[in-house]
Coordinates of C-alpha atoms in Angstrom, one line a residue:
M176 CA 54.7 -34.4 -8.1
A177 CA 56.8 -31.8 -6.7
S178 CA 60.6 -32.5 -7.2
H179 CA 61.4 -32.0 -3.5
L180 CA 58.5 -34.6 -2.2
Q181 CA 60.0 -37.2 -5.2
T182 CA 63.1 -37.4 -2.9
N183 CA 61.7 -36.8 0.8
P184 CA 59.8 -39.4 2.1
F185 CA 59.0 -37.4 5.4
D186 CA 57.4 -34.4 3.8
L187 CA 55.7 -36.9 1.2
R188 CA 54.1 -38.7 4.2
R189 CA 53.1 -35.5 6.0
A190 CA 51.6 -34.3 2.6
A191 CA 49.8 -37.6 2.1
A192 CA 48.3 -37.5 5.5
D193 CA 47.0 -33.8 5.3
G194 CA 45.3 -34.8 1.8
I195 CA 43.6 -37.6 3.4
V196 CA 42.2 -35.3 6.3
L197 CA 41.2 -32.8 3.3
G198 CA 39.7 -35.4 0.9
F199 CA 37.9 -37.5 3.6
P200 CA 34.4 -35.7 3.6
L201 CA 34.2 -36.8 -0.2
L202 CA 35.8 -40.2 0.2
L203 CA 33.4 -41.1 3.2
V204 CA 30.0 -39.8 1.4
D205 CA 31.0 -41.7 -1.5
A206 CA 31.6 -44.9 0.7
V207 CA 28.3 -44.6 2.3
R208 CA 26.7 -44.1 -1.2
R209 CA 28.2 -47.6 -2.2
T210 CA 26.4 -49.4 0.4
H211 CA 23.3 -48.8 -1.4
P212 CA 23.7 -51.6 -4.1
V213 CA 20.9 -50.1 -6.4
G214 CA 20.8 -47.2 -8.9
M215 CA 20.4 -43.1 -8.3
N216 CA 17.0 -41.5 -7.8
Q217 CA 15.1 -44.2 -5.7
V218 CA 13.8 -43.9 -2.3
L219 CA 14.8 -47.1 0.0
A220 CA 13.7 -48.1 3.5
L221 CA 16.9 -48.3 5.9
P222 CA 17.4 -51.2 8.2
D223 CA 17.0 -51.3 11.9
D224 CA 20.6 -51.4 12.4
C225 CA 22.2 -48.6 10.2
S226 CA 25.5 -48.5 12.3
V227 CA 27.6 -50.1 9.6
I228 CA 26.1 -47.6 6.8
A229 CA 26.8 -44.0 8.3
P230 CA 28.0 -43.1 11.9
G231 CA 24.8 -40.5 11.9
L232 CA 22.3 -43.3 11.5
S233 CA 23.4 -45.3 14.5
D234 CA 21.6 -43.5 17.5
D235 CA 18.1 -43.7 16.4
D236 CA 15.8 -45.7 18.5
D237 CA 13.6 -48.7 17.6
L238 CA 10.5 -46.2 17.2
I239 CA 12.1 -44.2 14.4
V240 CA 11.4 -45.3 10.6
R241 CA 14.1 -44.0 8.2
A242 CA 14.3 -43.9 4.2
S243 CA 17.4 -43.1 2.3
A244 CA 17.6 -41.7 -1.3
W245 CA 20.6 -40.9 -3.4
I246 CA 19.7 -38.2 -5.7
D247 CA 21.5 -37.1 -9.1
L248 CA 20.9 -33.2 -10.1
S249 CA 23.0 -33.5 -13.2
E250 CA 19.9 -34.0 -15.5
G251 CA 17.8 -31.3 -13.6
P252 CA 15.7 -30.7 -10.4
M253 CA 14.3 -33.6 -8.5
L254 CA 11.1 -33.8 -6.3
L255 CA 11.1 -35.6 -3.1
A256 CA 7.3 -36.0 -2.2
L257 CA 6.5 -36.7 1.8
P258 CA 2.6 -37.3 2.4
D259 CA 0.7 -36.0 5.5
L260 CA 2.0 -37.8 8.5
S261 CA -0.9 -36.9 10.6
G262 CA 1.2 -34.8 13.1
R263 CA 4.0 -37.5 13.8
Y264 CA 7.4 -36.2 14.3
W265 CA 9.5 -36.4 11.0
S266 CA 12.6 -34.8 9.5
V267 CA 14.5 -34.6 6.2
S268 CA 18.0 -34.3 6.3
L269 CA 20.2 -33.2 3.1
F270 CA 23.8 -33.7 2.5
D271 CA 25.7 -32.7 -0.5
A272 CA 28.9 -34.9 -2.1
W273 CA 31.1 -33.3 0.6
G274 CA 28.7 -34.1 3.6
Q275 CA 27.7 -30.6 4.2
R276 CA 24.2 -30.0 5.1
I277 CA 21.7 -28.4 2.6
G278 CA 19.3 -26.0 3.8
R279 CA 17.0 -27.2 6.3
V280 CA 13.3 -27.9 6.3
D281 CA 11.5 -27.1 9.2
P282 CA 9.0 -29.8 9.7
R283 CA 6.8 -28.1 12.0
T284 CA 5.6 -25.7 9.3
H285 CA 4.9 -28.7 6.8
Q286 CA 2.4 -30.8 8.9
R287 CA 0.4 -31.8 5.9
G288 CA 2.8 -33.2 3.5
L289 CA 5.7 -31.8 1.5
D290 CA 6.8 -31.2 -2.1
L291 CA 10.6 -30.5 -1.7
V292 CA 12.3 -29.5 -4.9
L293 CA 16.2 -30.2 -5.4
V294 CA 18.1 -28.3 -7.6
G295 CA 21.9 -28.4 -8.7
P296 CA 24.6 -25.6 -8.4
D297 CA 23.9 -24.4 -12.0
W298 CA 20.2 -24.7 -12.6
R299 CA 18.1 -21.5 -13.3
G300 CA 14.3 -21.3 -13.3
E301 CA 11.5 -21.3 -11.0
A302 CA 10.2 -24.1 -8.7
P303 CA 6.6 -25.6 -9.1
E304 CA 3.9 -23.6 -7.2
D305 CA 3.6 -24.8 -3.6
A306 CA 6.6 -26.7 -3.6
V307 CA 9.9 -25.9 -1.2
A308 CA 13.1 -25.6 -3.3
R309 CA 16.7 -26.2 -1.9
R310 CA 19.9 -25.7 -3.9
S311 CA 22.6 -28.1 -3.6
P312 CA 26.5 -26.9 -4.2
T313 CA 27.0 -30.4 -5.7
T314 CA 24.9 -32.5 -8.0
L315 CA 24.6 -35.2 -5.8
V316 CA 22.4 -35.2 -2.8
W317 CA 21.6 -37.6 0.3
A318 CA 18.3 -37.4 1.5
V319 CA 17.4 -39.4 5.0
V320 CA 13.9 -39.3 6.1
R321 CA 12.9 -40.0 9.7
I322 CA 9.3 -40.6 10.9
A323 CA 8.8 -41.5 14.3
A324 CA 6.0 -43.8 15.3
L325 CA 3.7 -42.6 18.0
G326 CA 4.6 -46.3 20.1
T327 CA 5.0 -49.7 19.3
N328 CA 1.5 -50.3 17.9
D329 CA 2.0 -47.6 15.5
L330 CA 5.2 -48.7 13.8
E331 CA 3.4 -50.8 11.1
T332 CA 1.0 -47.8 10.3
T333 CA 4.4 -45.6 10.0
R334 CA 6.2 -47.7 7.8
G335 CA 3.3 -47.7 5.5
L336 CA 3.5 -43.7 5.5
A337 CA 7.0 -44.2 4.7
R338 CA 6.1 -46.5 1.7
K339 CA 4.2 -43.3 0.4
L340 CA 7.6 -41.3 -0.1
A341 CA 8.1 -40.9 -3.5
L342 CA 10.9 -39.2 -5.7
G343 CA 11.1 -38.2 -9.7
P344 CA 11.7 -35.3 -11.7
A345 CA 10.5 -32.0 -10.8
Q346 CA 9.9 -30.9 -14.5
P347 CA 7.7 -31.0 -16.3
A348 CA 4.9 -30.6 -13.9
G349 CA 2.9 -33.7 -13.2
A350 CA 5.8 -36.3 -14.0
R351 CA 5.3 -39.6 -12.3
L352 CA 7.1 -39.9 -9.1
R353 CA 8.5 -43.3 -8.1
P354 CA 7.4 -44.5 -4.6
L355 CA 9.7 -46.3 -2.0
S356 CA 11.0 -49.4 -3.8
G357 CA 12.9 -51.5 -1.6
Q358 CA 15.1 -51.6 1.3
V359 CA 18.8 -51.3 2.0
D360 CA 20.7 -54.5 3.5
P361 CA 23.3 -53.7 5.8
P362 CA 26.6 -54.4 4.1
L363 CA 28.9 -57.0 5.0
Q364 CA 31.5 -54.2 5.7
P365 CA 31.1 -50.9 7.4
A366 CA 31.6 -47.9 5.0
L367 CA 34.4 -46.6 7.0
D368 CA 36.4 -50.1 6.7
A369 CA 35.7 -50.3 3.1
L370 CA 37.4 -46.8 2.8
T371 CA 40.4 -47.3 4.8
S372 CA 41.3 -50.7 3.3
L373 CA 41.8 -49.3 -0.2
S374 CA 45.4 -49.3 -1.4
P375 CA 47.3 -45.9 -1.5
H376 CA 47.1 -45.9 -5.4
R377 CA 43.4 -46.7 -5.6
L378 CA 42.6 -44.3 -2.8
F379 CA 44.2 -41.3 -4.4
H380 CA 43.2 -42.2 -8.0
H381 CA 39.8 -42.7 -6.8
L382 CA 39.9 -39.2 -4.9
A383 CA 41.3 -37.4 -8.2
R384 CA 38.1 -38.7 -10.0
L385 CA 35.7 -37.7 -7.1
L386 CA 37.3 -34.2 -7.1
A387 CA 36.6 -33.8 -10.8
R388 CA 32.8 -35.1 -10.4
H389 CA 32.2 -32.8 -7.4
P390 CA 34.6 -29.7 -7.2
P391 CA 34.5 -28.2 -3.7
S392 CA 32.9 -25.0 -3.4
G393 CA 34.1 -22.0 -1.5
D394 CA 37.9 -21.5 -0.8
L395 CA 39.1 -24.9 -0.1
D396 CA 42.8 -25.4 -0.5
L397 CA 43.8 -28.4 -2.5
D398 CA 47.6 -27.8 -2.1
A399 CA 48.2 -30.7 0.1
L400 CA 46.8 -33.3 -2.6
A401 CA 48.8 -31.4 -5.5
R402 CA 51.8 -31.9 -3.4
I403 CA 51.3 -35.7 -3.7
G404 CA 50.2 -35.5 -7.5
V405 CA 46.4 -35.5 -6.9
A406 CA 44.7 -33.5 -9.3
P407 CA 41.0 -33.3 -10.1
G408 CA 40.5 -35.8 -13.2
K409 CA 44.0 -36.8 -13.5
A410 CA 45.2 -40.3 -13.2
F411 CA 47.2 -40.9 -9.9
H412 CA 50.7 -42.4 -10.5
L413 CA 52.5 -44.1 -7.6
P414 CA 56.5 -42.9 -7.4
D415 CA 58.8 -45.8 -8.5
D416 CA 61.0 -45.7 -5.6
A417 CA 60.0 -48.1 -2.7
A418 CA 60.6 -45.7 0.0
L419 CA 58.3 -43.2 -1.3
R420 CA 55.5 -45.8 -2.1
E421 CA 55.9 -46.8 1.6
A422 CA 55.6 -43.1 2.8
L423 CA 52.4 -42.7 0.9
A424 CA 50.9 -45.8 2.5
L425 CA 52.1 -44.6 5.8
G426 CA 50.8 -40.9 5.4
A427 CA 47.3 -42.4 4.4
A428 CA 47.0 -44.3 7.4
D429 CA 48.3 -41.5 9.5
G430 CA 45.5 -39.2 7.9
F431 CA 42.7 -41.7 8.7
A432 CA 44.0 -42.0 12.3
R433 CA 44.0 -38.2 12.8
V434 CA 40.1 -38.1 11.8
I435 CA 39.3 -41.5 13.5
H436 CA 40.9 -40.9 17.0
D437 CA 39.7 -37.1 17.2
R438 CA 36.9 -38.1 19.4
D439 CA 34.6 -36.2 21.9
P440 CA 36.0 -36.3 25.5
A441 CA 34.9 -39.6 27.2
D442 CA 35.0 -38.8 30.7
G443 CA 34.5 -36.2 33.3
A444 CA 31.8 -34.1 31.5
V445 CA 27.9 -33.8 32.8
W446 CA 25.8 -33.4 29.8
R447 CA 27.6 -32.2 26.4
A448 CA 25.4 -31.2 23.6
A449 CA 27.7 -31.9 20.9
P450 CA 31.3 -33.7 20.5
T451 CA 34.2 -31.0 20.2
L452 CA 36.2 -32.1 17.0
S453 CA 39.0 -30.3 16.0
T454 CA 38.6 -30.8 12.0
P455 CA 35.8 -30.9 9.7
A456 CA 36.5 -34.5 8.7
S457 CA 36.3 -35.7 12.2
A458 CA 33.0 -33.8 12.9
L459 CA 31.5 -35.6 9.6
L460 CA 32.8 -38.9 10.7
A461 CA 30.4 -38.4 13.9
S462 CA 27.5 -36.9 12.0
L463 CA 27.1 -38.1 8.3
G464 CA 23.5 -39.1 8.1
A465 CA 22.2 -37.4 11.5
A466 CA 19.5 -35.2 11.7
A467 CA 20.4 -31.5 12.1
P468 CA 20.2 -30.2 15.9
E469 CA 17.0 -28.2 15.3
D470 CA 15.3 -31.6 14.6
V471 CA 17.2 -33.8 17.2
Q472 CA 19.4 -32.3 20.0
Q473 CA 21.2 -35.0 21.4
W474 CA 22.7 -34.6 24.8
L475 CA 25.6 -37.1 26.5
C476 CA 26.5 -37.7 30.0
D477 CA 29.5 -39.9 31.5
S478 CA 29.5 -38.5 35.2
D479 CA 27.2 -37.7 38.2
S480 CA 26.7 -34.6 39.9
E481 CA 30.0 -35.1 41.9
G482 CA 31.9 -35.7 38.9
R483 CA 32.2 -39.3 39.5
P484 CA 31.9 -42.0 36.4
L485 CA 28.5 -43.4 35.9
I486 CA 28.8 -47.0 37.1
G487 CA 25.6 -49.3 36.5
S488 CA 25.9 -51.1 39.6
E489 CA 24.9 -47.5 41.3
P490 CA 21.6 -46.2 41.6
Y491 CA 21.1 -42.5 40.2
V492 CA 18.1 -40.3 39.9
I493 CA 17.6 -37.4 37.6
R494 CA 15.2 -34.5 38.9
F495 CA 13.5 -32.2 36.7
A496 CA 11.5 -29.5 38.6
S497 CA 8.1 -28.6 37.8
G498 CA 7.9 -26.9 34.3
A499 CA 11.6 -27.6 33.8
T500 CA 11.3 -30.8 31.7
P501 CA 13.3 -31.0 28.4
P502 CA 11.7 -28.2 26.3
V503 CA 10.4 -29.7 22.9
D504 CA 7.8 -29.3 20.5
G505 CA 8.0 -33.2 19.7
F506 CA 9.1 -35.4 22.4
W507 CA 12.3 -36.6 24.4
T508 CA 14.0 -39.9 25.4
L509 CA 16.6 -40.8 28.0
G510 CA 18.4 -44.1 27.1
L511 CA 21.9 -45.3 27.3
A512 CA 24.4 -44.9 24.3
V513 CA 26.3 -48.1 23.6
R514 CA 29.1 -49.0 21.1
A515 CA 28.0 -51.1 18.0
A516 CA 29.9 -53.6 16.4
S517 CA 31.0 -51.0 14.0
G518 CA 32.4 -48.6 16.7
A519 CA 29.7 -46.2 16.1
L520 CA 27.6 -45.0 19.4
R521 CA 24.0 -46.1 19.0
A522 CA 20.8 -46.1 21.3
G523 CA 20.3 -48.9 23.5
P524 CA 17.3 -50.9 23.6
R525 CA 15.4 -49.5 26.5
H526 CA 14.6 -45.8 27.2
I527 CA 12.6 -43.8 29.2
D528 CA 10.0 -41.8 26.6
S529 CA 8.2 -38.6 27.2
R530 CA 5.2 -40.0 25.1
E531 CA 4.7 -42.7 27.6
A532 CA 2.5 -42.3 31.0
L533 CA 5.4 -41.1 33.4
V534 CA 4.8 -40.9 37.0
V535 CA 4.7 -37.1 38.1
E536 CA 5.7 -36.2 41.9
P537 CA 3.1 -34.3 44.0
D538 CA 5.0 -30.9 43.5
G539 CA 4.6 -31.4 39.6
G540 CA 8.3 -32.6 39.2
L541 CA 9.5 -35.8 37.4
V542 CA 12.2 -37.8 38.7
L543 CA 13.9 -40.6 36.6
R544 CA 15.7 -43.4 37.9
I545 CA 18.7 -45.4 36.2
D546 CA 19.5 -48.4 38.3
H547 CA 20.6 -52.2 37.7
Q548 CA 17.6 -53.1 39.9
P549 CA 13.9 -52.2 39.4
P550 CA 12.9 -49.5 42.3
D551 CA 10.5 -49.9 44.8
P552 CA 7.7 -48.7 44.2
P553 CA 8.1 -48.7 40.4
G554 CA 8.3 -45.7 38.5
N555 CA 10.3 -44.0 35.5
W556 CA 12.9 -46.5 35.4
L557 CA 15.9 -47.0 32.9
P558 CA 17.4 -50.4 33.5
A559 CA 21.2 -50.0 33.5
P560 CA 23.8 -53.1 33.1
P561 CA 26.7 -53.4 35.2
G562 CA 29.8 -51.5 34.2
R563 CA 30.5 -48.0 32.8
L564 CA 27.5 -45.9 31.6
R565 CA 26.8 -43.2 29.1
L566 CA 23.5 -41.7 29.2
Q567 CA 21.9 -40.2 26.2
L568 CA 19.3 -37.6 26.1
K569 CA 17.5 -36.8 23.0
L570 CA 15.3 -33.8 22.3
Y571 CA 12.9 -34.2 19.3
W572 CA 12.2 -30.7 17.6
P573 CA 13.7 -28.9 20.6
K574 CA 12.7 -25.5 21.6
A575 CA 14.6 -22.3 21.2
A576 CA 15.5 -22.6 25.0
A577 CA 17.6 -25.8 24.5
L578 CA 19.2 -24.8 21.2
A579 CA 20.6 -21.4 22.7
G580 CA 21.9 -22.9 25.7
G581 CA 19.5 -21.5 28.1
W582 CA 18.5 -24.8 29.2
R583 CA 20.7 -27.7 30.3
P584 CA 19.8 -31.2 31.7
P585 CA 20.0 -31.6 35.6
A586 CA 22.9 -33.8 36.5
P587 CA 22.5 -37.4 37.6
E588 CA 22.6 -37.8 41.4
R589 CA 23.8 -40.8 43.0
I590 CA 21.5 -41.9 46.0
G591 CA 22.0 -44.5 48.5
G592 CA 25.3 -45.9 49.6
S593 CA 27.9 -47.5 47.0
R594 CA 26.8 -50.9 46.0
R595 CA 30.4 -51.7 44.8
S596 CA 32.3 -54.2 46.8
S597 CA 35.7 -53.7 47.7
T598 CA 36.8 -56.6 45.4
I599 CA 35.9 -55.8 41.8
H600 CA 34.0 -58.7 40.5
P601 CA 33.7 -59.4 36.6
E602 CA 30.3 -58.0 36.1
N603 CA 31.3 -54.6 37.8
R604 CA 34.7 -54.1 35.6
E605 CA 34.4 -50.9 33.8
S606 CA 33.6 -51.6 29.9
P607 CA 34.7 -49.2 27.4
L608 CA 32.3 -46.8 25.8

């Protein structure tokens, strides 16, 4: 540890906070890996509620079947085989040990199954014929596969297709692949909580080991870590002085706070496509495990067309003109984003789904109703609980117009008079999102 830091608790605390922000992606990915209790190179089904596993897994609706595989490329290329999914929406998301996305595979060009070969940073050779190859900058890869059921009655069939996912060595050709072999149970403690509860000694010692196993690619500056004595593969030692040990603990807490509390704007924004976050660590905390925007584009809305917060006791409509519904090659859903017990945003239990028989207006437009009470006559209704609302519009396989910003959802319009009483009753109190 540098001599100046050995005697200056203030600088040591600041350097420890910077080091946590720097190493957070590597630490979080490892914490998520530890929520999978079995070994590497196995495909496992994910539970219905994944909010305690990884933040990006929390916003899928009940018709999405998911599978997970942690893949070790240190012994050579691995092959992930997907069956013919009969035209269903699907996606595969690939993350390296730092939580960075690896080259996306476009599902729309692989409708009859896919052999995906994953290779490590130092591998040289040719992928098997008719396979799609992707290189990872680390020898660890996390693969998340999503398959959308066509409806409630199709869920069991879709789960059966997911059980045909298989993983194994890519060489020699024809090597036996292992099909889906179990399910991940929700961990007792969210991955983030498990990470933040580590003592500074265990935290920085573990980070040093991970840095040796998965060196950063590119020009990532590790100076903040070096200044507190964290070096790849080297044992980390706490300082003898109690004030310096306290400074390390406070610095670690500061670093986690900088990442966790760098959230997307909560109010006053009509339909935003992605959170605006200041650090890669914060962005990873919001998206690790999520599908790529090209596979699922998510829009969030907290206010109506006049900038007022959305309240469940008020009726709203969203009007799509004829030909201006969400541009997708798959489907779209409108629902409510709610906070899970882990703090992650997840999809609510009810939503409007474009795969359903929606009521179309005489002029060809589409009107969606968000209301605490069922509309009369019944129509495209999203039930809303009392209190503050956050709408979530998701586009599965969005078209270029949505991805390039040429299309935006119309703002919710409040209709009729306000239903709110001059006295705020408990059921109408604003609830935090």
